[in-house]
Coordinates of C-alpha atoms and ligand atoms in Angstrom, one line a residue:
X133 CA 1.5 -10.0 -20.6
X134 CA -1.2 -7.9 -18.9
X135 CA -2.1 -9.1 -15.4
X136 CA -5.6 -10.2 -14.6
X137 CA -7.6 -7.6 -12.7
X138 CA -7.4 -8.2 -9.0
X139 CA -8.3 -6.5 -5.7
X140 CA -5.5 -5.1 -3.6
X141 CA -5.8 -3.6 -0.1
X142 CA -5.4 -0.1 -1.6
X143 CA -8.1 -0.5 -4.2
X144 CA -10.4 -2.1 -1.5
X145 CA -9.7 0.9 0.7
X146 CA -10.6 3.2 -2.2
X147 CA -14.0 1.6 -2.5
X148 CA -14.6 1.8 1.2
X149 CA -13.7 5.5 1.1
X150 CA -15.7 6.4 -2.0
X151 CA -17.0 4.1 -4.7
X152 CA -16.6 6.8 -7.4
X153 CA -12.9 7.2 -6.5
X154 CA -12.5 3.5 -6.9
X155 CA -14.2 3.6 -10.3
X156 CA -12.2 6.5 -11.6
X157 CA -8.9 4.8 -10.5
X158 CA -9.6 1.2 -11.2
X159 CA -12.1 1.0 -14.0
X160 CA -11.5 4.3 -15.9
X161 CA -7.8 4.3 -15.0
X162 CA -7.6 8.0 -15.2
X163 CA -4.1 9.5 -14.7
X164 CA -3.4 11.3 -11.5
X165 CA -0.8 14.0 -10.9
X166 CA 2.5 12.8 -9.2
X167 CA 2.5 13.4 -5.5
X168 CA 5.6 14.4 -3.7
X169 CA 4.5 12.4 -0.6
X170 CA 3.8 9.2 -2.5
X171 CA 7.1 9.5 -4.4
X172 CA 9.0 10.0 -1.2
X173 CA 7.3 6.8 0.1
X174 CA 8.4 5.0 -3.1
X175 CA 12.0 6.1 -2.6
X176 CA 12.2 5.3 1.1
X177 CA 10.8 1.8 0.3
X178 CA 13.3 1.3 -2.4
X179 CA 16.2 2.2 -0.1
X180 CA 14.9 0.0 2.7
X181 CA 14.4 -2.9 0.3
X182 CA 18.0 -2.6 -1.0
X183 CA 19.5 -2.2 2.5
X184 CA 19.1 -5.9 2.9
X185 CA 21.2 -6.7 -0.1
X186 CA 24.1 -5.5 1.9
X187 CA 26.0 -7.7 4.4
X188 CA 24.5 -7.4 7.8
X189 CA 27.4 -5.3 9.2
X190 CA 27.0 -2.7 6.4
X191 CA 23.3 -2.0 7.0
X192 CA 23.9 1.3 8.7
X193 CA 22.1 4.6 8.6
X194 CA 24.9 6.1 6.6
X195 CA 24.7 3.5 3.9
X196 CA 21.0 3.9 3.7
X197 CA 21.3 7.7 3.4
X198 CA 24.0 7.3 0.7
X199 CA 21.6 5.1 -1.3
X200 CA 18.9 7.9 -1.5
X201 CA 20.3 9.9 -4.4
X202 CA 21.2 6.9 -6.6
X203 CA 17.7 5.5 -5.8
X204 CA 16.1 8.8 -6.9
X205 CA 18.2 8.9 -10.1
X206 CA 17.0 5.4 -10.9
X207 CA 13.4 6.4 -10.4
X208 CA 13.9 9.4 -12.5
X209 CA 15.5 7.4 -15.3
X210 CA 12.4 5.2 -15.4
X211 CA 9.9 8.1 -15.1
X212 CA 11.4 11.4 -16.2
X213 CA 8.1 13.2 -15.4
X214 CA 9.1 12.9 -11.7
X215 CA 11.5 15.8 -12.3
X216 CA 8.5 18.1 -12.2
X217 CA 8.0 17.5 -8.5
X218 CA 10.9 19.8 -7.6
X219 CA 11.1 23.4 -8.7
X220 CA 14.9 23.5 -8.4
X221 CA 18.0 21.8 -6.8
X222 CA 17.3 23.4 -3.5
X223 CA 13.7 21.9 -3.4
X224 CA 15.1 18.5 -4.4
X225 CA 17.8 18.7 -1.6
X226 CA 15.1 19.6 0.9
X227 CA 12.9 16.7 -0.2
X228 CA 15.9 14.3 0.0
X229 CA 16.5 15.6 3.5
X230 CA 12.9 14.6 4.4
X231 CA 13.6 11.1 3.0
X232 CA 16.8 11.0 5.1
X233 CA 14.8 11.9 8.2
X234 CA 12.4 8.9 7.5
X235 CA 15.4 6.6 7.3
X236 CA 16.9 8.0 10.5
X237 CA 13.6 7.3 12.3
X238 CA 13.6 3.8 10.8
X239 CA 16.9 3.1 12.6
X240 CA 15.3 4.1 15.9
X241 CA 12.7 1.4 15.4
X242 CA 14.8 -1.6 14.3
X243 CA 18.4 -2.8 13.9
X244 CA 18.5 -4.2 10.4
X245 CA 21.9 -5.9 11.1
X246 CA 19.9 -8.4 13.2
X247 CA 17.3 -9.2 10.6
X248 CA 17.4 -11.6 7.7
X249 CA 14.2 -11.2 5.7
X250 CA 13.0 -14.2 3.6
X251 CA 11.1 -11.8 1.4
X252 CA 11.1 -8.1 0.4
X253 CA 8.5 -6.4 -1.7
X254 CA 7.0 -9.9 -1.9
X255 CA 4.3 -10.3 -4.5
X256 CA 1.3 -12.4 -3.2
X257 CA -1.8 -13.4 -5.1
X258 CA -4.7 -15.6 -4.1
X259 CA -7.9 -16.5 -6.0
X260 CA -10.7 -16.6 -3.4
X261 CA -13.1 -19.4 -4.3
X262 CA -16.2 -17.9 -5.9
X263 CA -14.7 -14.5 -5.2
X264 CA -12.1 -12.0 -6.4
X265 CA -8.5 -12.5 -7.2
X266 CA -6.6 -10.9 -4.4
X267 CA -3.2 -9.3 -4.8
X268 CA -0.6 -7.5 -2.8
X269 CA 3.0 -6.6 -2.3
X270 CA 4.4 -7.1 1.3
X271 CA 7.3 -4.9 2.2
X272 CA 9.1 -7.5 4.3
X273 CA 8.6 -11.1 5.4
X274 CA 10.6 -12.9 8.0
X275 CA 10.4 -16.5 9.1
X276 CA 11.8 -17.4 12.5
X277 CA 13.7 -20.7 13.1
X278 CA 10.5 -22.1 14.6
X279 CA 8.6 -21.3 11.4
X280 CA 6.6 -18.3 12.8
X281 CA 6.0 -15.6 10.3
X282 CA 6.3 -11.8 10.7
X283 CA 5.0 -9.4 8.1
X284 CA 6.2 -5.7 8.1
X285 CA 5.1 -2.7 6.4
X286 CA 6.7 0.8 6.3
X287 CA 4.6 3.9 6.3
X288 CA 6.2 7.2 5.7
X289 CA 3.4 9.1 7.4
X290 CA 2.6 9.5 11.1
X291 CA 1.2 6.9 13.5
X292 CA -2.6 7.2 13.4
X293 CA -4.3 8.3 16.6
X294 CA -6.0 5.7 18.8
X295 CA -9.2 4.4 17.2
X296 CA -7.9 5.4 13.7
X297 CA -5.7 3.4 11.3
X298 CA -8.5 1.2 10.1
X299 CA -7.0 1.3 6.5
X300 CA -3.6 0.2 7.7
X301 CA -5.1 -2.6 9.9
X302 CA -7.3 -3.8 7.1
X303 CA -4.2 -3.9 4.7
X304 CA -2.2 -6.0 7.2
X305 CA -5.0 -8.4 7.9
X306 CA -5.6 -8.7 4.1
X307 CA -1.9 -9.7 3.7
X308 CA -2.1 -12.1 6.6
X309 CA -5.1 -13.8 5.0
X310 CA -3.1 -14.2 1.7
X311 CA 0.0 -15.6 3.5
X312 CA -2.1 -17.9 5.6
X313 CA -3.8 -19.4 2.6
X314 CA -0.7 -19.5 0.4
X315 CA 1.8 -20.9 3.0
X316 CA -0.7 -22.7 5.2
X317 CA 0.5 -20.9 8.3
X318 CA -1.1 -17.8 9.9
X319 CA 1.4 -15.0 10.5
X320 CA 2.2 -14.6 14.1
X321 CA 2.9 -10.9 14.0
X322 CA 1.9 -8.0 11.6
X323 CA 4.0 -4.9 12.2
X324 CA 3.5 -1.4 10.9
X325 CA 6.4 1.0 11.2
X326 CA 5.6 4.7 11.0
X327 CA 8.6 6.6 9.8
X328 CA 7.5 10.1 10.3
X329 CA 7.2 9.9 14.1
X330 CA 8.7 6.6 15.0
X331 CA 5.5 4.9 16.0
X332 CA 4.7 1.3 15.5
X333 CA 1.6 -0.8 15.5
X334 CA 1.7 -4.6 16.2
X335 CA -1.1 -6.9 15.4
X336 CA -1.4 -10.5 16.3
X337 CA -4.0 -12.0 14.0
X338 CA -6.3 -14.7 15.4
X339 CA -8.1 -17.3 13.2
X340 CA -11.3 -15.2 13.8
X341 CA -9.5 -12.1 12.5
X342 CA -8.7 -13.8 9.3
X343 CA -12.3 -15.2 9.0
X344 CA -13.6 -11.7 9.6
X345 CA -11.3 -10.1 7.0
X346 CA -12.3 -12.7 4.4
X347 CA -16.0 -12.0 5.2
X348 CA -15.3 -8.2 4.8
X349 CA -13.5 -8.7 1.4
X350 CA -16.3 -10.9 0.1
X351 CA -19.0 -8.4 1.1
X352 CA -17.0 -5.6 -0.4
X353 CA -16.5 -7.5 -3.6
X354 CA -20.3 -8.2 -3.8
X355 CA -20.9 -4.4 -3.4
X356 CA -18.3 -3.6 -6.2
X357 CA -19.8 -6.1 -8.6
X358 CA -23.3 -4.8 -7.9
X359 CA -22.2 -1.2 -8.6
X360 CA -20.5 -2.4 -11.8
X361 CA -23.7 -4.2 -12.9
X362 CA -25.6 -1.1 -12.4
X363 CA -22.9 1.0 -14.0
X364 CA -23.2 3.3 -11.0
X365 CA -20.5 4.1 -8.5
X366 CA -21.8 6.8 -6.1
X367 CA -19.6 9.5 -4.7
X368 CA -19.1 9.5 -1.0
X369 CA -18.1 12.9 0.3
X370 CA -15.7 13.1 3.2
X371 CA -12.8 15.3 4.5
X372 CA -10.6 13.1 2.3
X373 CA -12.1 14.7 -0.8
X374 CA -9.5 17.5 -0.2
X375 CA -6.8 15.0 -1.4
X376 CA -8.8 13.5 -4.3
X377 CA -7.4 14.0 -7.8
X378 CA -10.9 13.8 -9.4
X379 CA -12.8 16.6 -7.7
X380 CA -13.4 18.3 -11.1
X381 CA -15.2 15.2 -12.3
X382 CA -17.1 14.6 -9.1
X383 CA -20.9 15.4 -8.9
X384 CA -20.4 16.4 -5.3
X385 CA -18.3 19.3 -6.5
X386 CA -20.4 20.2 -9.7
X387 CA -18.5 17.8 -12.1
X388 CA -19.6 15.0 -14.4
X389 CA -17.8 11.7 -14.6
X390 CA -17.3 10.1 -18.0
X391 CA -20.1 7.7 -19.1
X392 CA -19.7 4.1 -17.9
X393 CA -21.5 1.0 -19.2
X394 CA -22.0 -2.1 -17.0
X395 CA -20.2 -4.1 -19.7
X396 CA -17.0 -2.0 -19.5
X397 CA -17.1 -1.9 -15.7
X398 CA -17.5 -5.7 -15.4
X399 CA -14.8 -6.3 -18.0
X400 CA -12.4 -4.0 -16.1
X401 CA -13.0 -6.0 -12.9
X402 CA -12.5 -9.3 -14.7
X403 CA -16.1 -10.4 -14.0
X404 CA -18.1 -12.3 -16.7
X405 CA -21.5 -10.7 -17.1
Ligands
LIG165 S1 -14.0 14.3 -4.5 FE1 -14.7 13.0 -2.8 S2 -16.7 12.2 -3.3 FE2 -15.7 13.0 -5.2 S3 -14.7 11.2 -6.1 FE3 -13.2 12.2 -4.9 S4 -13.3 11.2 -2.9 FE4 -15.2 10.7 -4.0

């Protein structure tokens, strides 16, 4: 059964970056080319999730590294088009080495033998009253004996410089809001682990932080619905345009996006006109 449309941190961040990007991804659902970096992230997440299937004493760097190739073959069986990412076996081997380096860095940040997550790739969903359906997948959830909750997220990129990382912070506060509302307990710690350079970012959300993120989400949703009612999602040019898959369709670069009616936009968002 198809899932109801919902707002995730990634889609919310898309709209904050560029309303047209959000529209082309979420409403038009245009296909995008596979990205080597994103696929590497998927593989590393898969291996780290499965690591906790092993008995604690077997959660070693070697066992994680050994799981890379089977994980990749599993991904390839589900989506054979991924094979196009690597020109030949040497390119694939170099890419798997990169994934191995991310896992090596992971083991400098944590000792998974000492952790017993209560959730991995945990699906969370919350209907905000008079607002959007919110949805997310949390990489790892742990509950301490005193009931305190820690949420963790793995990033295969670098630690953002000071005063950056707003997208990542927003994502974690978004998850914290969902967990707080669903479990009735505010997470004590939100941890971001950056596996390219071994950085980490710890956030301790306060009640005010959660109230603020709810306010931001509601304001953003109002903007999204207003854009859908007008059938007009404006492009917002930035240096991130260099990584956008939709440049050819973007008016900022001489393109023309497909026509969009308000009815179709509202329907795709699950909003009744
Ligand atoms: S190229 Fe830039 S402005 Fe155009 S849709 Fe993509 S992100 Fe938005």
